C-alpha positions as MATLAB code, in Angstrom:
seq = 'XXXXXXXXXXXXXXXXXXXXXXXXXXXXXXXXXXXXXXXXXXXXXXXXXXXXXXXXXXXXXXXXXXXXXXXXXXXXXXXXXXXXXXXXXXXXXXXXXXXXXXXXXXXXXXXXXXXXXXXXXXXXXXXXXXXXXXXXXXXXXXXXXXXX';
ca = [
       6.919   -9.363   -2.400;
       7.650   -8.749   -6.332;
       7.935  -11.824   -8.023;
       9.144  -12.711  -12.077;
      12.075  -14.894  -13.636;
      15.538  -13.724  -13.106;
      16.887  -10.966  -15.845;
      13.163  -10.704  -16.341;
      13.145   -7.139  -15.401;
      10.954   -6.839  -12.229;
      11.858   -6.723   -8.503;
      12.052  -10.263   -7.029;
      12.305  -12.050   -4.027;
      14.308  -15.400   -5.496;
      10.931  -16.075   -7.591;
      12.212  -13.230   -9.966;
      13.922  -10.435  -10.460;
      15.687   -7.741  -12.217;
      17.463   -7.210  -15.081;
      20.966   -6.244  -14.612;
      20.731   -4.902  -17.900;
      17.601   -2.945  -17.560;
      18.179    0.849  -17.460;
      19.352    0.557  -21.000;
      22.498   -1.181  -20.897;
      21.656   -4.003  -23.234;
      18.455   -4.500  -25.371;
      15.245   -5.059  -23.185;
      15.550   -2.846  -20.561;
      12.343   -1.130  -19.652;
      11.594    2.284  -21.456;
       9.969    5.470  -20.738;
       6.480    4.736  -22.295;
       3.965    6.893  -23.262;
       1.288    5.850  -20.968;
      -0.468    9.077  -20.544;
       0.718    8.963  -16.893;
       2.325   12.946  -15.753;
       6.155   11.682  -16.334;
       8.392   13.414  -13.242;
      12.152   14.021  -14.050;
      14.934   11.890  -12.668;
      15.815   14.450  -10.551;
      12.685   15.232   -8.775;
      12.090   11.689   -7.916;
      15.456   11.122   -6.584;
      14.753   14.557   -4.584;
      11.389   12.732   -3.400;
      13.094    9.606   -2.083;
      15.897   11.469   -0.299;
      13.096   13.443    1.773;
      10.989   10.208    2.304;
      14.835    8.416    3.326;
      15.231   11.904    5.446;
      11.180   11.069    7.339;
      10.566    7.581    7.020;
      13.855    5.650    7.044;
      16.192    7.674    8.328;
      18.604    4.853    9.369;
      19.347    5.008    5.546;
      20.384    8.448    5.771;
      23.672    7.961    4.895;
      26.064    8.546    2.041;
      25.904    4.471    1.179;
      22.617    3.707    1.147;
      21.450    7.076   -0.936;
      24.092    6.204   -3.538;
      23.013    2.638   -3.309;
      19.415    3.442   -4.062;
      20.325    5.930   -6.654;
      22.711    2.883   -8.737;
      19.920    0.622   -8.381;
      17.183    2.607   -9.168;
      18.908    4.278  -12.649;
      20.006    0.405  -13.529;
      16.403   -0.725  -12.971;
      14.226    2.311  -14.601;
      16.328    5.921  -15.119;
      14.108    6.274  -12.037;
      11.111    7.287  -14.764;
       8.011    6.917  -13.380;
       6.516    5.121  -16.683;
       9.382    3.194  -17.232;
       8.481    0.000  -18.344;
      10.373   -3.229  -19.665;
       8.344   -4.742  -22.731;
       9.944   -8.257  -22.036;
       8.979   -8.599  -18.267;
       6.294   -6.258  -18.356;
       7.788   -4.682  -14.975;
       6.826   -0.925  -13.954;
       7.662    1.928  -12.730;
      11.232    3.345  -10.903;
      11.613    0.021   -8.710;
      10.476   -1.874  -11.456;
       7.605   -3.988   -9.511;
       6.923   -7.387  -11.542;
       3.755   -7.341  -11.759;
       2.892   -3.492  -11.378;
      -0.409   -4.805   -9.361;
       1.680   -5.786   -6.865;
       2.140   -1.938   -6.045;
      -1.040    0.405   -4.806;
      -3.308    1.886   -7.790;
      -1.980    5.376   -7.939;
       1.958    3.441   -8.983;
       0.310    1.554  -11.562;
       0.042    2.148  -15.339;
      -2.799    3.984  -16.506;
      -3.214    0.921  -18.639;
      -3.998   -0.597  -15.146;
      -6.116    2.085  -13.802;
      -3.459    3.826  -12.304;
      -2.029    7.126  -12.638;
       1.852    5.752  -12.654;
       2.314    8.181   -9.380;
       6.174    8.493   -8.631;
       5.780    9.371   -4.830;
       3.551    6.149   -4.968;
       6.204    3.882   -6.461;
       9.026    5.070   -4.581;
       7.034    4.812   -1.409;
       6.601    1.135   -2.163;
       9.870    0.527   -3.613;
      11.323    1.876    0.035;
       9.158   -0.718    1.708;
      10.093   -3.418   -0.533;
      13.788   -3.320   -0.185;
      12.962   -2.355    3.848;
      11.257   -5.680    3.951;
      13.349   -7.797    1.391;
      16.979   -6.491    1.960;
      17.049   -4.242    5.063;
      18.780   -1.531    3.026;
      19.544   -0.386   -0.246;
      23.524   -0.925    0.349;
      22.010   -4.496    0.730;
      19.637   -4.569   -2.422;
      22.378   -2.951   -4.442;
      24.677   -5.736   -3.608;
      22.217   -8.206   -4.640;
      21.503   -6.814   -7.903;
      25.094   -6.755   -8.744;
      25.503  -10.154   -7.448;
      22.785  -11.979   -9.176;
      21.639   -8.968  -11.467;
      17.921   -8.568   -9.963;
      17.009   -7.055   -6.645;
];
């Protein structure tokens, strides 16, 4: 599981967490970098983890739990794929804390990775499977204690 302080930006597991303010709504909220990682729009990666939701958890196929991953997801990165919060140091659309805690082709290039959104969103899916059960659930933590 993602670990970090809370309102240090990364996904967390009580060890750590997210930022409620990262996504931009306060100062040091993670940024799009320039990582020399292929950036994918906001769009097609919320397309990509609707049709992974659609496959692979389709229990959170649902009007809820998509709008619930969507909130979360823009708070936590804009869901850019080379988002990344200078403070925390947490990467990616899910905002993993630290980025080595997700496989190689999610990681920064700075990492060795080629900051894959399909990658990332595949492992944010599993961590809020295995941490929360659902995004309705992870949604409700991160506006409850401001990290997911």
């Amino acid at each position: 599981a993602p670990g970090g302080t809370p309102g240090s930006g990364g996904t967390g597991d009580g060890t750590g967490g997210t930022s409620g303010s990262s996504g931009g709504s306060s100062g040091g909220g993670p940024i799009p970098m320039d990582t020399g990682a292929q950036s994918t729009s906001a769009a097609a990666n919320q397309q990509t983890a609707i049709n992974m939701i659609i496959k692979e958890f389709p229990q959170w196929n649902n009007t809820a739990d998509i709008n619930a991953l969507k909130a979360l997801w823009n708070r936590e990165s804009g869901w850019s794929n080379t988002a990344e919060n200078a403070g925390s140091g947490a990467f990616g659309i899910a905002q993993a804390l630290p980025p080595g805690k997700m496989p190689l082709a999610a990681q920064p290039t700075s990492m060795g990775g080629s900051a894959n959104a399909m990658a990332q969103i595949q492992w944010g899916l599993q961590y809020i499977q295995g941490r929360y059960g659902s995004p309705t659930a992870a949604w409700a933590h991160e506006e409850s204690a401001g990290w997911y």
